[in-house]
């Protein structure tokens, strides 16, 4: 056996740098998985907060028989406060007050929309939900979420 052949056998048996190579290969993948889990968790929490904000808006408006513009502004501020500590800049809403006539047909009393396209189906969606003189409040919300690590990975 030649000296070269022995050296090659030793090279294949040497495992001193294997863990460093494995770390170099796996670390970026694990780092990306960690950032994805973080952003996904933030998205889930923010989704729950946006749902809570829509419920707060609907509940506070529905408690009053009559509302004015100042009351609606206060209710919207309360809904935005439900998003804390997240920013409310991405929060959009469409609030529609629907009342039913003597035939049970729904008609729109008032509407407040900000930051989104007005929902086109609140009257159709509320058919059969009330009797003459009763009403419902339909609240639609959207939130634009920008993941924290979006700027680092494409």
PDB file of C-alpha atoms in Angstrom:
ATOM      1  CA  UNK A   1       0.000   0.000   0.000  1.00  0.00           C
ATOM      2  CA  UNK A   2       1.259   3.390  -0.843  1.00  0.00           C
ATOM      3  CA  UNK A   3       1.462   6.383   1.413  1.00  0.00           C
ATOM      4  CA  UNK A   4      -1.192   8.219  -0.632  1.00  0.00           C
ATOM      5  CA  UNK A   5      -3.695   5.415  -0.191  1.00  0.00           C
ATOM      6  CA  UNK A   6      -3.298   5.415   3.598  1.00  0.00           C
ATOM      7  CA  UNK A   7      -3.729   9.185   3.699  1.00  0.00           C
ATOM      8  CA  UNK A   8      -6.997   8.962   1.718  1.00  0.00           C
ATOM      9  CA  UNK A   9      -8.380   6.288   4.024  1.00  0.00           C
ATOM     10  CA  UNK A  10      -7.613   8.462   7.033  1.00  0.00           C
ATOM     11  CA  UNK A  11      -9.289  11.417   5.328  1.00  0.00           C
ATOM     12  CA  UNK A  12     -12.553   9.497   4.884  1.00  0.00           C
ATOM     13  CA  UNK A  13     -12.461   8.226   8.475  1.00  0.00           C
ATOM     14  CA  UNK A  14     -11.757  11.665   9.987  1.00  0.00           C
ATOM     15  CA  UNK A  15     -15.022  13.079  11.413  1.00  0.00           C
ATOM     16  CA  UNK A  16     -13.702  16.068  13.357  1.00  0.00           C
ATOM     17  CA  UNK A  17     -15.356  18.706  11.119  1.00  0.00           C
ATOM     18  CA  UNK A  18     -18.677  16.980  10.470  1.00  0.00           C
ATOM     19  CA  UNK A  19     -20.627  18.866  13.118  1.00  0.00           C
ATOM     20  CA  UNK A  20     -19.355  22.203  11.822  1.00  0.00           C
ATOM     21  CA  UNK A  21     -20.473  21.347   8.302  1.00  0.00           C
ATOM     22  CA  UNK A  22     -23.863  20.129   9.507  1.00  0.00           C
ATOM     23  CA  UNK A  23     -24.322  23.329  11.516  1.00  0.00           C
ATOM     24  CA  UNK A  24     -23.408  25.468   8.526  1.00  0.00           C
ATOM     25  CA  UNK A  25     -25.989  23.649   6.409  1.00  0.00           C
ATOM     26  CA  UNK A  26     -28.833  23.508   8.955  1.00  0.00           C
ATOM     27  CA  UNK A  27     -28.498  26.857  10.751  1.00  0.00           C
ATOM     28  CA  UNK A  28     -30.032  29.010   7.969  1.00  0.00           C
ATOM     29  CA  UNK A  29     -32.939  26.597   7.623  1.00  0.00           C
ATOM     30  CA  UNK A  30     -33.593  26.573  11.371  1.00  0.00           C
ATOM     31  CA  UNK A  31     -33.312  30.374  11.520  1.00  0.00           C
ATOM     32  CA  UNK A  32     -35.901  30.748   8.747  1.00  0.00           C
ATOM     33  CA  UNK A  33     -38.217  28.301  10.512  1.00  0.00           C
ATOM     34  CA  UNK A  34     -37.888  30.283  13.766  1.00  0.00           C
ATOM     35  CA  UNK A  35     -38.757  33.578  12.055  1.00  0.00           C
ATOM     36  CA  UNK A  36     -41.692  31.963  10.245  1.00  0.00           C
ATOM     37  CA  UNK A  37     -43.095  30.603  13.517  1.00  0.00           C
ATOM     38  CA  UNK A  38     -42.706  34.031  15.128  1.00  0.00           C
ATOM     39  CA  UNK A  39     -44.539  35.804  12.293  1.00  0.00           C
ATOM     40  CA  UNK A  40     -47.233  33.133  12.179  1.00  0.00           C
ATOM     41  CA  UNK A  41     -47.796  33.478  15.928  1.00  0.00           C
ATOM     42  CA  UNK A  42     -48.057  37.254  15.626  1.00  0.00           C
ATOM     43  CA  UNK A  43     -50.573  36.824  12.800  1.00  0.00           C
ATOM     44  CA  UNK A  44     -52.741  34.490  14.874  1.00  0.00           C
ATOM     45  CA  UNK A  45     -52.748  36.863  17.867  1.00  0.00           C
ATOM     46  CA  UNK A  46     -53.537  39.813  15.613  1.00  0.00           C
ATOM     47  CA  UNK A  47     -56.373  37.881  13.963  1.00  0.00           C
ATOM     48  CA  UNK A  48     -57.937  37.307  17.381  1.00  0.00           C
ATOM     49  CA  UNK A  49     -57.558  40.983  18.243  1.00  0.00           C
ATOM     50  CA  UNK A  50     -59.194  42.070  14.971  1.00  0.00           C
ATOM     51  CA  UNK A  51     -62.118  39.714  15.609  1.00  0.00           C
ATOM     52  CA  UNK A  52     -62.422  41.144  19.106  1.00  0.00           C
ATOM     53  CA  UNK A  53     -62.351  44.704  17.727  1.00  0.00           C
ATOM     54  CA  UNK A  54     -65.220  43.928  15.330  1.00  0.00           C
ATOM     55  CA  UNK A  55     -67.252  42.406  18.168  1.00  0.00           C
ATOM     56  CA  UNK A  56     -66.618  45.421  20.380  1.00  0.00           C
ATOM     57  CA  UNK A  57     -67.736  47.810  17.635  1.00  0.00           C
ATOM     58  CA  UNK A  58     -70.899  45.834  16.933  1.00  0.00           C
ATOM     59  CA  UNK A  59     -71.744  45.395  20.616  1.00  0.00           C
ATOM     60  CA  UNK A  60     -71.269  49.029  21.591  1.00  0.00           C
ATOM     61  CA  UNK A  61     -73.319  50.319  18.663  1.00  0.00           C
ATOM     62  CA  UNK A  62     -76.115  47.790  19.154  1.00  0.00           C
ATOM     63  CA  UNK A  63     -76.565  48.831  22.801  1.00  0.00           C
ATOM     64  CA  UNK A  64     -78.087  52.178  21.768  1.00  0.00           C
ATOM     65  CA  UNK A  65     -81.416  52.749  20.057  1.00  0.00           C
ATOM     66  CA  UNK A  66     -80.152  55.919  18.424  1.00  0.00           C
ATOM     67  CA  UNK A  67     -76.575  56.901  17.630  1.00  0.00           C
ATOM     68  CA  UNK A  68     -74.941  60.059  16.388  1.00  0.00           C
ATOM     69  CA  UNK A  69     -71.662  60.692  14.619  1.00  0.00           C
ATOM     70  CA  UNK A  70     -69.741  61.377  17.838  1.00  0.00           C
ATOM     71  CA  UNK A  71     -70.933  58.095  19.375  1.00  0.00           C
ATOM     72  CA  UNK A  72     -69.863  56.179  16.277  1.00  0.00           C
ATOM     73  CA  UNK A  73     -66.419  57.819  16.430  1.00  0.00           C
ATOM     74  CA  UNK A  74     -66.070  56.794  20.089  1.00  0.00           C
ATOM     75  CA  UNK A  75     -67.073  53.222  19.290  1.00  0.00           C
ATOM     76  CA  UNK A  76     -64.553  53.038  16.457  1.00  0.00           C
ATOM     77  CA  UNK A  77     -61.849  54.345  18.801  1.00  0.00           C
ATOM     78  CA  UNK A  78     -62.771  51.602  21.277  1.00  0.00           C
ATOM     79  CA  UNK A  79     -62.427  49.008  18.512  1.00  0.00           C
ATOM     80  CA  UNK A  80     -59.020  50.375  17.573  1.00  0.00           C
ATOM     81  CA  UNK A  81     -57.928  50.250  21.220  1.00  0.00           C
ATOM     82  CA  UNK A  82     -58.685  46.518  21.208  1.00  0.00           C
ATOM     83  CA  UNK A  83     -55.731  46.104  18.830  1.00  0.00           C
ATOM     84  CA  UNK A  84     -53.222  47.407  21.386  1.00  0.00           C
ATOM     85  CA  UNK A  85     -50.178  46.965  21.344  1.00  0.00           C
ATOM     86  CA  UNK A  86     -50.366  46.553  17.569  1.00  0.00           C
ATOM     87  CA  UNK A  87     -50.682  49.644  15.367  1.00  0.00           C
ATOM     88  CA  UNK A  88     -54.170  50.595  14.203  1.00  0.00           C
ATOM     89  CA  UNK A  89     -53.007  52.078  10.881  1.00  0.00           C
ATOM     90  CA  UNK A  90     -53.862  48.877   8.989  1.00  0.00           C
ATOM     91  CA  UNK A  91     -57.356  48.647  10.502  1.00  0.00           C
ATOM     92  CA  UNK A  92     -60.283  49.196   8.094  1.00  0.00           C
ATOM     93  CA  UNK A  93     -63.999  48.844   8.755  1.00  0.00           C
ATOM     94  CA  UNK A  94     -67.446  48.940   7.203  1.00  0.00           C
ATOM     95  CA  UNK A  95     -70.312  49.414   9.679  1.00  0.00           C
ATOM     96  CA  UNK A  96     -73.899  49.225   8.446  1.00  0.00           C
ATOM     97  CA  UNK A  97     -77.071  49.734  10.441  1.00  0.00           C
ATOM     98  CA  UNK A  98     -79.917  47.706   8.937  1.00  0.00           C
ATOM     99  CA  UNK A  99     -83.599  47.989   9.846  1.00  0.00           C
ATOM    100  CA  UNK A 100     -86.566  45.876   8.757  1.00  0.00           C
ATOM    101  CA  UNK A 101     -89.791  47.306   7.316  1.00  0.00           C
ATOM    102  CA  UNK A 102     -93.352  45.925   7.667  1.00  0.00           C
ATOM    103  CA  UNK A 103     -92.698  43.326   4.960  1.00  0.00           C
ATOM    104  CA  UNK A 104     -89.533  42.085   6.677  1.00  0.00           C
ATOM    105  CA  UNK A 105     -87.332  43.619   3.970  1.00  0.00           C
ATOM    106  CA  UNK A 106     -84.013  45.062   5.113  1.00  0.00           C
ATOM    107  CA  UNK A 107     -82.992  48.627   4.362  1.00  0.00           C
ATOM    108  CA  UNK A 108     -79.908  50.614   5.274  1.00  0.00           C
ATOM    109  CA  UNK A 109     -80.274  53.310   7.946  1.00  0.00           C
ATOM    110  CA  UNK A 110     -76.688  54.540   7.966  1.00  0.00           C
ATOM    111  CA  UNK A 111     -73.215  53.374   7.025  1.00  0.00           C
ATOM    112  CA  UNK A 112     -69.663  54.282   8.015  1.00  0.00           C
ATOM    113  CA  UNK A 113     -66.778  52.936   5.923  1.00  0.00           C
ATOM    114  CA  UNK A 114     -63.079  53.636   6.249  1.00  0.00           C
ATOM    115  CA  UNK A 115     -60.072  52.177   4.428  1.00  0.00           C
ATOM    116  CA  UNK A 116     -61.865  49.401   2.555  1.00  0.00           C
ATOM    117  CA  UNK A 117     -64.407  48.858  -0.173  1.00  0.00           C
ATOM    118  CA  UNK A 118     -67.932  48.936   1.228  1.00  0.00           C
ATOM    119  CA  UNK A 119     -69.362  45.454   1.625  1.00  0.00           C
ATOM    120  CA  UNK A 120     -72.044  44.875  -0.976  1.00  0.00           C
ATOM    121  CA  UNK A 121     -74.113  42.205   0.771  1.00  0.00           C
ATOM    122  CA  UNK A 122     -75.168  43.376   4.265  1.00  0.00           C
ATOM    123  CA  UNK A 123     -78.825  43.776   3.238  1.00  0.00           C
ATOM    124  CA  UNK A 124     -78.966  40.332   1.625  1.00  0.00           C
ATOM    125  CA  UNK A 125     -77.120  38.755   4.550  1.00  0.00           C
ATOM    126  CA  UNK A 126     -79.552  40.152   7.113  1.00  0.00           C
ATOM    127  CA  UNK A 127     -82.774  38.944   5.458  1.00  0.00           C
ATOM    128  CA  UNK A 128     -84.894  37.038   7.972  1.00  0.00           C
ATOM    129  CA  UNK A 129     -82.948  38.208  11.025  1.00  0.00           C
ATOM    130  CA  UNK A 130     -85.631  40.529  12.357  1.00  0.00           C
ATOM    131  CA  UNK A 131     -89.242  41.701  12.366  1.00  0.00           C
ATOM    132  CA  UNK A 132     -90.774  45.075  11.582  1.00  0.00           C
ATOM    133  CA  UNK A 133     -89.011  47.904  13.405  1.00  0.00           C
ATOM    134  CA  UNK A 134     -86.111  45.725  14.543  1.00  0.00           C
ATOM    135  CA  UNK A 135     -82.621  46.002  13.205  1.00  0.00           C
ATOM    136  CA  UNK A 136     -79.115  44.607  13.116  1.00  0.00           C
ATOM    137  CA  UNK A 137     -75.652  46.074  12.905  1.00  0.00           C
ATOM    138  CA  UNK A 138     -73.320  44.507  10.339  1.00  0.00           C
ATOM    139  CA  UNK A 139     -69.617  45.085  10.997  1.00  0.00           C
ATOM    140  CA  UNK A 140     -66.944  44.055   8.502  1.00  0.00           C
ATOM    141  CA  UNK A 141     -63.285  44.634   9.292  1.00  0.00           C
ATOM    142  CA  UNK A 142     -59.929  44.159   7.585  1.00  0.00           C
ATOM    143  CA  UNK A 143     -56.399  44.489   8.891  1.00  0.00           C
ATOM    144  CA  UNK A 144     -53.287  44.743   6.766  1.00  0.00           C
ATOM    145  CA  UNK A 145     -50.571  42.791   8.540  1.00  0.00           C
ATOM    146  CA  UNK A 146     -46.953  43.251   7.548  1.00  0.00           C
ATOM    147  CA  UNK A 147     -44.840  40.402   8.971  1.00  0.00           C
ATOM    148  CA  UNK A 148     -41.856  41.581  11.022  1.00  0.00           C
ATOM    149  CA  UNK A 149     -39.306  39.471   9.132  1.00  0.00           C
ATOM    150  CA  UNK A 150     -40.804  40.218   5.703  1.00  0.00           C
ATOM    151  CA  UNK A 151     -38.045  42.729   4.980  1.00  0.00           C
ATOM    152  CA  UNK A 152     -35.304  40.138   5.530  1.00  0.00           C
ATOM    153  CA  UNK A 153     -36.602  37.262   3.412  1.00  0.00           C
ATOM    154  CA  UNK A 154     -38.190  37.337  -0.010  1.00  0.00           C
TER     155      UNK A 154
END
